[in-house]
């Protein structure tokens, strides 16, 4: 009978906020190929293991007698480390659990606690001083088992070599990274499995020998969390079959200082967020909340101020022309602190809405453009015969880094084409190219009902705008990116999902090539983001081969928000990290003034808008 360690509880007063059920220490193994080579020895275990156990505890002249049943020390359970652990068993705190593909729609699937180990009572030999005639055969059997064990050990390297390096390859597809959610002091460990089969991770820590296991599905992620105060030390050791081992050790803190987790997250907007200046049904402004908060937009001004905008969907999650108002927050210290949420754009009445905002910075003038869409009754994007030509494309400007804003400007008459049935500005952000041209992505439905994308174009710092050529078919929101060659690629969401699509234009206005499927960028049909890795600064932007891409990296279901980095103009994306395990949604990116990365993302209709800041080193 195999004796397993019994789980232990933390001493009275220890933190119980971790929410994963601990398990006993797993038996070490060398992977499936090793076990297959050692089958002959494994078949002898039913004989060798009990025999070796009995011999180890058999009484004899050179052994001390075990304690009788009921005597002090009898029935002591072995501790996880192998030493005796007297007293009643105790269990570590159970951490909350979310696992990528297994936590959709807010449901978690925690692992059940490990059952109590069986106790073996060792009774004393009634005649300890009599010579046991079985001792010699046992010793001979033990010698045979020892020889077989030595042979098995010798065979192990050959078995690993026969594996052809598959174990090492599998380990390279796994990752374990620490993060901190700064809004509520949660230390997080994100487990990634990019292989084509489920993997089981074993985690020890963060401040003791508590051990947890998580099975992460193929192509998915899982997450463990513990509530820890700022300044607390942690050590987390993560292993997985195939040779994966990673140790993360440091101090719980926000700010990305050396020795702290290199991914920090802050919740900026939620259904409990009080917005200043919401428009009420009586036409007066008030301070209040919204039942849904969605659609992130972000930009960094020339002086490094981060602007984060979102839809305050007052009455629910419906799209325009519902009662939606644009909320904004600012940060002047790389996201460490933020201004209070306030409404910067709303319609004249609550039967209309303003939403799907996008921010665009003119680096040469410092002016910031805030684009949004104004939806009136009967102008929904998919209305067959929308009133008044559909939604209106609006913008406001700021010359003081988003502190104040101009009156709205309706740009629709300048840009709307005769074959457009309806239109809306694509949320997130626009760009400025190395020629000074401003590009704001836009989506339209043509007279046949086909959705296409493209850009609004300005060559005079936003004084006038025009519509560029259409890109793609059956596509939706997109982002314009300038490659090191000077060409503009449109990274597009396809209505059918499955993957991202690209189309290329010489300048973002001229004709686009036929769209191509980016198989390396799985996508469920969601608004993601691609940007050039350029730090914000005054003056005409430059070019770079380095790009960042963020989206929910699945072919179906908005889960596993993943950030990728390319250093060859998007030809390959070898470096990546999961930013948010489990459910997520739209996301938008920015490079901050210190070279770190900002990723602003939503979590469903009611999970809020979160700002993640991470270092480039956090990526593989």
XYZ file of C-alpha atoms in Angstrom:
620
model
C 0.000 0.000 0.000
C 1.398 3.403 -0.962
C 1.441 5.964 1.796
C 0.840 9.522 0.577
C 1.382 12.747 2.498
C -1.582 14.241 4.214
C -2.473 17.868 3.388
C -1.787 20.355 6.133
C -3.595 23.520 7.190
C -1.773 26.776 7.818
C -1.283 27.689 11.459
C -3.940 29.807 13.092
C -3.827 33.378 11.815
C -2.094 32.615 8.510
C -3.566 34.134 5.324
C -6.290 31.942 3.838
C -6.966 34.040 0.760
C -5.241 31.716 -1.706
C -7.964 29.781 -3.400
C -6.606 26.642 -5.004
C -7.062 23.309 -3.316
C -3.671 21.868 -2.329
C -2.690 18.417 -3.384
C -0.198 15.946 -2.071
C 3.245 16.025 -3.595
C 3.183 14.227 -6.942
C 5.428 11.253 -7.483
C 8.446 12.307 -9.550
C 8.704 10.760 -12.969
C 10.766 11.180 -16.079
C 8.058 11.480 -18.691
C 6.065 8.881 -20.565
C 8.964 7.491 -22.575
C 10.967 6.770 -19.413
C 8.052 4.970 -17.818
C 7.568 2.913 -20.971
C 11.202 1.769 -20.937
C 10.929 0.829 -17.265
C 7.855 -1.385 -17.619
C 9.661 -4.579 -16.453
C 10.697 -2.902 -13.220
C 7.248 -1.370 -12.732
C 5.732 -4.842 -12.971
C 7.870 -5.895 -9.985
C 6.622 -3.023 -7.808
C 3.718 -5.044 -6.352
C 6.363 -7.419 -5.013
C 9.313 -5.119 -4.314
C 7.539 -2.182 -2.695
C 5.653 -4.097 0.064
C 8.644 -6.332 0.682
C 11.038 -3.429 1.047
C 8.540 -1.674 3.307
C 8.116 -4.706 5.562
C 11.846 -5.307 5.763
C 12.419 -1.669 6.669
C 10.016 -1.966 9.605
C 10.655 -5.581 10.620
C 11.880 -5.926 14.218
C 15.339 -7.321 14.862
C 18.230 -7.096 17.287
C 19.571 -3.942 15.651
C 16.195 -2.160 15.423
C 14.221 -0.325 18.045
C 10.674 -1.524 18.574
C 7.879 0.588 17.114
C 5.492 2.172 19.550
C 2.483 0.040 20.349
C -0.935 1.052 19.116
C -2.222 3.906 21.207
C 1.204 4.843 22.540
C 2.570 8.359 22.046
C 3.930 8.719 18.534
C 1.839 5.895 17.084
C -0.159 6.621 13.928
C 1.827 9.794 13.093
C 1.237 10.864 9.506
C 4.230 11.694 7.351
C 4.495 15.363 6.440
C 4.971 16.467 2.826
C 8.686 16.713 3.437
C 8.862 13.189 4.787
C 9.351 14.087 8.453
C 6.819 13.125 11.098
C 4.095 15.679 11.509
C 2.181 15.013 14.720
C -1.201 16.457 15.515
C -4.354 16.800 13.489
C -4.003 17.552 9.777
C -4.401 21.131 8.592
C -5.081 22.413 5.098
C -3.625 25.458 3.371
C -5.956 28.190 2.289
C -7.818 27.571 -0.927
C -7.055 30.187 -3.611
C -9.645 31.398 -6.047
C -9.170 29.755 -9.411
C -9.626 30.721 -13.020
C -8.535 28.580 -15.909
C -8.534 29.978 -19.452
C -10.929 27.917 -21.574
C -12.550 26.388 -18.477
C -13.685 29.690 -16.975
C -15.918 31.101 -19.657
C -18.999 33.034 -18.639
C -17.554 33.556 -15.200
C -17.645 29.896 -14.150
C -14.647 28.447 -12.390
C -13.745 24.823 -12.022
C -11.652 24.374 -8.871
C -9.923 21.086 -8.318
C -11.324 19.039 -5.440
C -9.216 18.710 -2.305
C -6.953 15.717 -2.033
C -8.541 12.910 -0.003
C -7.053 12.072 3.365
C -4.119 9.677 3.140
C -4.575 6.183 4.532
C -2.924 5.569 7.902
C -0.934 2.396 8.382
C -0.680 1.140 11.975
C 2.542 -0.769 12.630
C 2.107 -3.440 15.288
C 5.071 -4.787 17.285
C 6.398 -8.257 16.612
C 5.231 -10.483 19.508
C 8.623 -12.223 19.604
C 11.209 -9.637 18.683
C 14.204 -11.581 19.940
C 13.488 -14.751 18.004
C 15.366 -15.055 14.720
C 12.944 -14.606 11.832
C 13.666 -17.264 9.168
C 12.264 -14.916 6.493
C 14.983 -12.259 7.020
C 17.502 -13.894 4.683
C 15.022 -14.316 1.784
C 13.891 -10.736 2.287
C 17.446 -9.521 2.128
C 18.017 -11.466 -1.076
C 14.805 -10.058 -2.573
C 15.848 -6.571 -1.542
C 19.156 -7.074 -3.322
C 17.349 -8.081 -6.509
C 15.060 -5.026 -6.304
C 18.072 -2.768 -5.703
C 19.814 -4.130 -8.811
C 16.657 -3.571 -10.875
C 16.341 -0.021 -9.554
C 19.960 0.682 -10.509
C 19.308 -0.714 -13.996
C 16.241 1.483 -14.319
C 18.285 4.525 -13.385
C 20.876 3.627 -16.002
C 18.180 3.263 -18.646
C 16.644 6.657 -17.925
C 19.152 8.757 -19.957
C 18.701 6.407 -22.917
C 14.948 6.790 -22.642
C 15.251 10.566 -22.614
C 17.532 10.426 -25.629
C 15.043 8.164 -27.420
C 12.418 10.822 -26.819
C 14.172 12.941 -29.408
C 13.986 16.104 -27.289
C 10.173 16.093 -27.284
C 10.112 16.777 -23.552
C 12.318 19.848 -23.930
C 10.202 21.031 -26.847
C 7.059 20.659 -24.757
C 8.664 22.576 -21.882
C 9.453 25.469 -24.236
C 5.728 25.812 -24.922
C 4.933 26.392 -21.254
C 5.281 29.541 -19.176
C 4.637 30.770 -15.638
C 4.754 34.499 -14.872
C 3.912 36.593 -11.833
C 1.732 39.691 -11.901
C 0.099 42.078 -9.438
C -3.443 43.443 -9.623
C -2.792 46.807 -8.017
C -6.443 47.662 -7.336
C -6.836 45.022 -4.638
C -3.362 43.690 -3.839
C -3.587 40.311 -5.575
C -0.374 38.453 -6.354
C -1.082 36.426 -9.485
C 0.636 33.535 -11.228
C -0.391 33.085 -14.869
C 0.249 29.622 -16.305
C 0.426 29.264 -20.100
C 0.184 26.125 -22.191
C 0.868 26.670 -25.896
C 1.199 22.960 -26.639
C -1.400 20.816 -28.388
C -2.363 18.802 -25.308
C -3.443 19.539 -21.748
C -0.619 20.048 -19.230
C -0.570 19.796 -15.451
C 1.406 22.411 -13.547
C 2.551 21.980 -9.949
C 3.125 25.197 -7.999
C 4.854 25.536 -4.634
C 4.636 28.778 -2.652
C 4.255 31.676 -2.444
C 5.478 31.872 1.148
C 5.681 28.296 2.339
C 5.520 24.711 1.188
C 1.884 24.803 0.120
C 1.489 22.976 -3.154
C -1.159 23.396 -5.833
C -1.829 21.696 -9.157
C -3.589 23.052 -12.203
C -4.434 21.289 -15.426
C -4.325 23.842 -18.232
C -5.983 22.970 -21.549
C -4.107 22.966 -24.845
C -3.604 26.522 -26.066
C -5.045 27.935 -22.850
C -3.975 29.436 -19.568
C -4.742 29.221 -15.874
C -4.278 31.562 -12.956
C -3.633 31.370 -9.216
C -4.088 34.367 -6.929
C -3.160 35.242 -3.365
C -3.918 38.429 -1.436
C -0.626 39.868 -0.226
C 0.300 43.308 1.141
C 2.742 45.554 -0.676
C 6.303 44.687 0.305
C 5.569 41.027 1.046
C 8.184 38.593 -0.231
C 7.167 35.633 -2.373
C 8.776 32.612 -3.982
C 6.849 30.501 -6.479
C 8.313 27.376 -8.016
C 6.397 25.927 -10.963
C 7.079 22.572 -12.600
C 5.406 20.467 -15.273
C 6.140 17.088 -16.881
C 8.730 17.251 -19.633
C 11.330 19.190 -17.655
C 9.607 22.554 -17.258
C 10.749 24.373 -14.118
C 10.561 28.076 -13.300
C 11.147 29.935 -10.051
C 9.752 33.438 -9.553
C 10.965 35.249 -6.456
C 10.583 38.861 -5.463
C 8.549 41.485 -3.625
C 4.871 42.268 -4.132
C 4.685 45.830 -5.439
C 3.395 47.919 -8.323
C 5.621 50.059 -10.515
C 7.695 47.448 -12.402
C 10.797 48.022 -10.270
C 13.489 45.375 -10.448
C 12.628 42.416 -8.231
C 8.851 42.935 -8.523
C 6.318 41.379 -10.919
C 6.655 42.875 -14.393
C 2.916 42.945 -15.114
C 0.715 45.354 -13.156
C -3.028 45.754 -13.623
C -5.389 48.484 -12.399
C -9.171 48.552 -12.770
C -10.122 51.942 -14.240
C -13.850 51.674 -14.970
C -16.597 49.393 -13.696
C -20.321 49.248 -13.065
C -19.648 50.783 -9.631
C -17.581 53.664 -11.056
C -19.097 57.084 -10.388
C -18.834 59.238 -13.510
C -18.940 63.007 -13.123
C -21.266 64.758 -15.563
C -23.601 62.031 -16.823
C -26.568 63.413 -18.760
C -29.925 62.615 -17.141
C -33.379 62.181 -18.673
C -34.241 65.687 -17.480
C -31.400 67.134 -19.544
C -29.313 67.931 -16.478
C -25.912 66.506 -15.621
C -25.402 64.368 -12.519
C -22.850 62.029 -10.942
C -23.774 58.390 -11.329
C -22.940 54.894 -12.548
C -23.517 52.892 -15.726
C -24.885 49.353 -15.962
C -22.231 48.398 -18.513
C -18.761 49.774 -19.238
C -17.124 48.760 -22.501
C -15.004 49.766 -25.543
C -11.517 50.922 -24.437
C -9.639 53.729 -26.218
C -6.147 54.944 -25.301
C -3.340 57.264 -26.373
C -0.248 58.844 -24.823
C 0.347 62.553 -25.421
C 3.699 64.138 -26.199
C 4.376 64.870 -22.533
C 3.579 61.282 -21.502
C 0.024 61.772 -20.217
C -2.036 58.613 -20.669
C -5.619 59.143 -21.808
C -8.019 56.228 -21.271
C -11.596 56.459 -22.545
C -14.553 54.059 -22.424
C -18.272 53.776 -23.122
C -20.446 54.431 -20.062
C -23.459 52.411 -21.220
C -25.936 53.865 -18.806
C -28.944 51.573 -19.258
C -27.250 48.313 -20.297
C -24.895 46.726 -22.785
C -26.720 47.669 -26.009
C -24.810 49.387 -28.825
C -25.693 52.759 -30.338
C -28.133 54.428 -30.502
C -28.591 53.440 -26.857
C -27.878 55.911 -24.051
C -24.062 55.752 -24.162
C -21.728 58.495 -22.976
C -17.931 58.736 -23.298
C -15.971 58.651 -20.038
C -12.312 59.621 -19.634
C -9.484 59.304 -17.105
C -5.924 60.714 -17.241
C -2.627 59.639 -15.722
C 0.583 61.696 -15.605
C 2.736 59.078 -13.835
C 2.682 56.073 -16.193
C -0.540 54.715 -14.768
C 0.336 54.757 -11.060
C -2.531 57.174 -10.290
C -5.513 58.396 -12.300
C -7.865 61.366 -12.364
C -11.483 60.865 -11.398
C -13.745 59.490 -14.151
C -15.722 62.157 -15.992
C -17.976 62.309 -19.017
C -16.439 64.266 -21.911
C -19.040 63.568 -24.623
C -22.751 62.895 -24.518
C -25.725 63.488 -26.825
C -28.313 66.196 -26.309
C -30.836 63.718 -24.892
C -30.862 60.210 -23.461
C -32.724 58.700 -26.423
C -29.435 59.032 -28.355
C -25.864 58.061 -27.581
C -22.184 58.781 -28.174
C -19.744 55.903 -28.143
C -16.979 53.755 -29.682
C -14.348 56.392 -29.017
C -10.881 56.582 -30.566
C -7.915 58.796 -29.635
C -5.358 60.185 -32.088
C -2.311 62.354 -31.254
C -0.740 64.716 -33.795
C 2.914 64.518 -32.708
C 3.871 67.595 -34.715
C 1.319 69.930 -33.084
C 0.598 68.098 -29.822
C -3.150 68.242 -30.506
C -5.262 65.262 -29.430
C -8.335 64.172 -31.396
C -11.136 62.253 -29.701
C -13.304 60.569 -32.346
C -16.652 59.033 -31.457
C -19.958 58.128 -33.086
C -23.287 59.862 -32.499
C -26.261 57.531 -32.824
C -29.784 58.877 -32.959
C -32.969 56.778 -32.943
C -33.186 54.640 -36.069
C -29.490 54.916 -36.959
C -28.150 51.599 -35.636
C -25.267 50.361 -37.781
C -27.154 47.318 -39.023
C -30.430 49.124 -39.681
C -31.538 48.258 -43.216
C -32.602 51.831 -43.958
C -30.941 54.027 -41.330
C -32.355 57.467 -40.781
C -30.449 60.578 -41.886
C -27.613 58.612 -43.474
C -26.812 56.601 -40.374
C -24.502 57.432 -37.497
C -22.581 60.680 -37.423
C -18.770 60.698 -37.213
C -17.733 63.255 -34.605
C -14.521 64.491 -33.020
C -13.337 66.912 -30.361
C -9.806 68.234 -29.826
C -7.612 69.020 -26.829
C -4.472 71.165 -26.734
C -3.711 70.581 -23.045
C -3.216 66.783 -22.919
C -6.882 65.984 -22.431
C -7.593 68.344 -19.549
C -10.161 70.289 -21.581
C -11.912 69.638 -24.901
C -13.315 71.678 -27.780
C -16.893 71.664 -28.984
C -17.766 68.637 -31.153
C -17.186 68.702 -34.915
C -19.335 66.602 -37.283
C -16.969 65.328 -39.973
C -19.601 63.132 -41.691
C -20.347 65.546 -44.566
C -16.648 65.625 -45.506
C -16.062 61.866 -45.567
C -19.313 60.003 -46.265
C -19.345 58.305 -49.695
C -22.409 57.777 -51.938
C -22.211 53.985 -51.609
C -22.054 54.039 -47.795
C -25.273 52.867 -46.150
C -23.918 53.483 -42.641
C -20.576 54.115 -40.954
C -18.747 54.385 -37.640
C -15.269 55.343 -36.469
C -13.369 52.261 -35.309
C -12.658 52.379 -31.560
C -9.204 52.379 -29.965
C -6.862 54.872 -31.629
C -5.626 56.327 -34.906
C -2.010 56.948 -35.988
C 0.274 59.546 -37.527
C 2.690 58.358 -40.211
C 6.259 59.465 -40.878
C 4.922 61.967 -43.454
C 2.753 63.686 -40.833
C -0.453 62.180 -42.278
C -3.240 61.404 -39.788
C -5.184 58.157 -40.213
C -8.350 57.273 -38.294
C -9.791 53.801 -39.092
C -13.460 53.707 -40.109
C -15.989 50.948 -40.910
C -18.855 51.253 -43.386
C -21.648 49.167 -44.889
C -22.038 49.466 -48.618
C -25.301 49.385 -50.517
C -25.115 45.589 -50.728
C -24.840 45.353 -46.941
C -21.162 44.256 -47.007
C -18.998 45.656 -44.217
C -15.612 47.073 -45.184
C -12.920 49.077 -43.466
C -10.494 51.866 -44.389
C -9.224 55.176 -43.032
C -10.204 58.796 -42.661
C -7.225 60.805 -43.922
C -5.910 64.296 -43.109
C -2.754 65.944 -44.447
C -3.315 69.340 -42.799
C -3.274 68.407 -39.106
C -6.991 67.689 -38.974
C -8.362 70.855 -40.568
C -9.954 68.760 -43.317
C -10.637 65.035 -43.693
C -11.436 62.665 -46.542
C -12.140 58.951 -46.903
C -9.469 56.644 -48.260
C -9.905 53.459 -50.254
C -11.849 50.544 -48.816
C -10.019 47.497 -47.462
C -11.237 43.921 -47.119
C -14.732 42.462 -47.274
C -16.892 41.179 -44.420
C -14.516 42.858 -41.995
C -15.162 45.149 -39.056
C -12.953 47.232 -36.735
C -9.332 47.599 -37.800
C -6.060 49.310 -36.916
C -3.640 51.028 -39.298
C 0.076 50.275 -38.803
C 3.056 51.719 -40.665
C 5.774 49.215 -41.534
C 9.468 50.040 -41.756
C 9.016 50.150 -45.552
C 6.569 53.039 -45.218
C 3.592 50.955 -46.326
C 0.392 50.959 -44.274
C -1.154 47.632 -43.305
C -4.672 47.361 -42.004
C -4.966 44.719 -39.233
C -8.631 43.719 -39.457
C -11.265 41.834 -37.506
C -13.184 39.430 -39.749
C -16.894 38.896 -39.238
C -16.425 35.105 -39.326
C -13.602 35.090 -36.790
C -10.916 32.421 -36.773
C -7.944 34.713 -37.425
C -6.900 38.286 -38.171
C -6.683 39.572 -41.744
C -4.286 42.027 -43.403
C -4.526 44.349 -46.385
C -1.725 46.672 -47.524
C -1.786 50.187 -48.986
C 1.183 52.333 -50.047
C 0.024 55.238 -47.860
C -3.197 54.288 -46.036
C -5.326 56.143 -48.564
C -4.567 54.526 -51.897
C -5.858 51.133 -53.047
C -5.392 48.178 -50.720
C -4.216 44.756 -51.779
C -6.533 41.779 -51.491
C -6.811 40.801 -47.857
C -4.823 37.836 -46.555
C -5.449 35.621 -43.556
C -2.883 35.846 -40.729
C -2.962 32.255 -39.495
C -0.392 33.048 -36.791
C -2.862 35.450 -35.156
C -5.967 33.501 -34.058
C -8.962 35.692 -33.331
C -12.592 34.975 -32.403
C -13.950 38.050 -34.215
C -12.962 40.750 -31.751
C -11.496 44.249 -31.792
C -7.758 43.794 -31.158
C -4.864 46.177 -31.723
C -1.510 46.361 -33.482
C 0.909 49.276 -33.048
C 4.470 50.228 -33.951
C 6.850 50.142 -30.986
C 7.598 53.887 -30.891
C 7.908 55.888 -27.680
C 5.746 59.042 -27.578
C 7.638 62.231 -28.438
C 7.086 65.565 -30.145
C 7.938 65.673 -33.829
C 7.212 63.557 -36.869
C 7.078 59.858 -35.939
C 9.744 57.514 -37.253
C 9.548 53.969 -38.538
C 10.410 50.662 -36.897
C 10.339 46.950 -37.649
C 9.117 46.266 -34.115
C 5.375 45.883 -33.552
C 3.028 44.849 -30.753
C -0.271 43.010 -31.123
C -2.986 42.423 -28.512
C -6.169 40.374 -28.784
C -8.111 37.494 -27.300
C -5.969 34.791 -28.894
C -8.563 32.089 -29.499
C -10.530 31.060 -32.564
C -13.835 31.225 -30.689
C -14.823 32.887 -27.433
C -13.263 36.097 -26.145
C -10.697 34.596 -23.798
C -6.946 34.593 -23.208
C -5.967 38.225 -23.794
C -2.459 37.857 -25.217
C 0.240 40.378 -26.082
C 2.733 39.522 -28.838
C 5.905 41.197 -30.092
C 7.381 41.098 -33.607
C 10.765 42.435 -34.674
C 10.372 41.732 -38.399
C 7.423 43.906 -39.478
C 4.847 41.375 -38.328
C 6.241 38.452 -40.331
C 6.572 36.439 -37.110
C 5.521 36.843 -33.472
C 7.964 34.743 -31.402
C 7.524 36.584 -28.107
C 4.219 36.612 -26.253
C 2.542 36.567 -22.852
C -0.992 36.168 -21.558
C -2.068 39.462 -19.984
C -5.504 38.326 -18.795
C -6.333 34.657 -18.295
C -9.936 33.675 -18.941
C -12.669 36.028 -20.228
C -11.628 39.360 -21.753
C -12.722 41.412 -24.793
C -11.693 44.493 -26.790
C -8.176 45.806 -26.152
C -6.003 48.717 -27.251
C -2.267 49.385 -26.885
C 0.184 52.230 -26.289
C 3.907 52.567 -25.656
C 4.456 54.700 -22.554
C 7.086 57.414 -22.193
C 9.451 55.138 -20.243
C 9.316 52.411 -22.902
C 6.950 50.156 -20.979
C 3.742 48.907 -22.589
C 0.152 49.799 -21.767
C -2.715 47.452 -22.658
C -6.230 48.733 -21.918
C -8.839 45.991 -22.122
C -12.425 45.144 -21.244
C -13.787 42.069 -19.463
C -17.162 41.318 -21.025
C -20.105 43.687 -20.602
C -19.842 44.191 -16.858
C -16.324 43.102 -15.846
C -14.908 46.587 -16.251
C -12.042 48.251 -18.117
C -8.543 47.389 -16.870
C -5.166 49.008 -17.541
C -2.239 46.600 -17.705
C 1.306 47.932 -17.694
C 4.180 45.582 -18.400
C 7.828 45.617 -19.296
C 9.139 44.344 -22.578
C 11.148 41.768 -20.626
C 7.884 40.213 -19.413
C 7.429 38.765 -22.886
C 9.310 35.552 -23.727
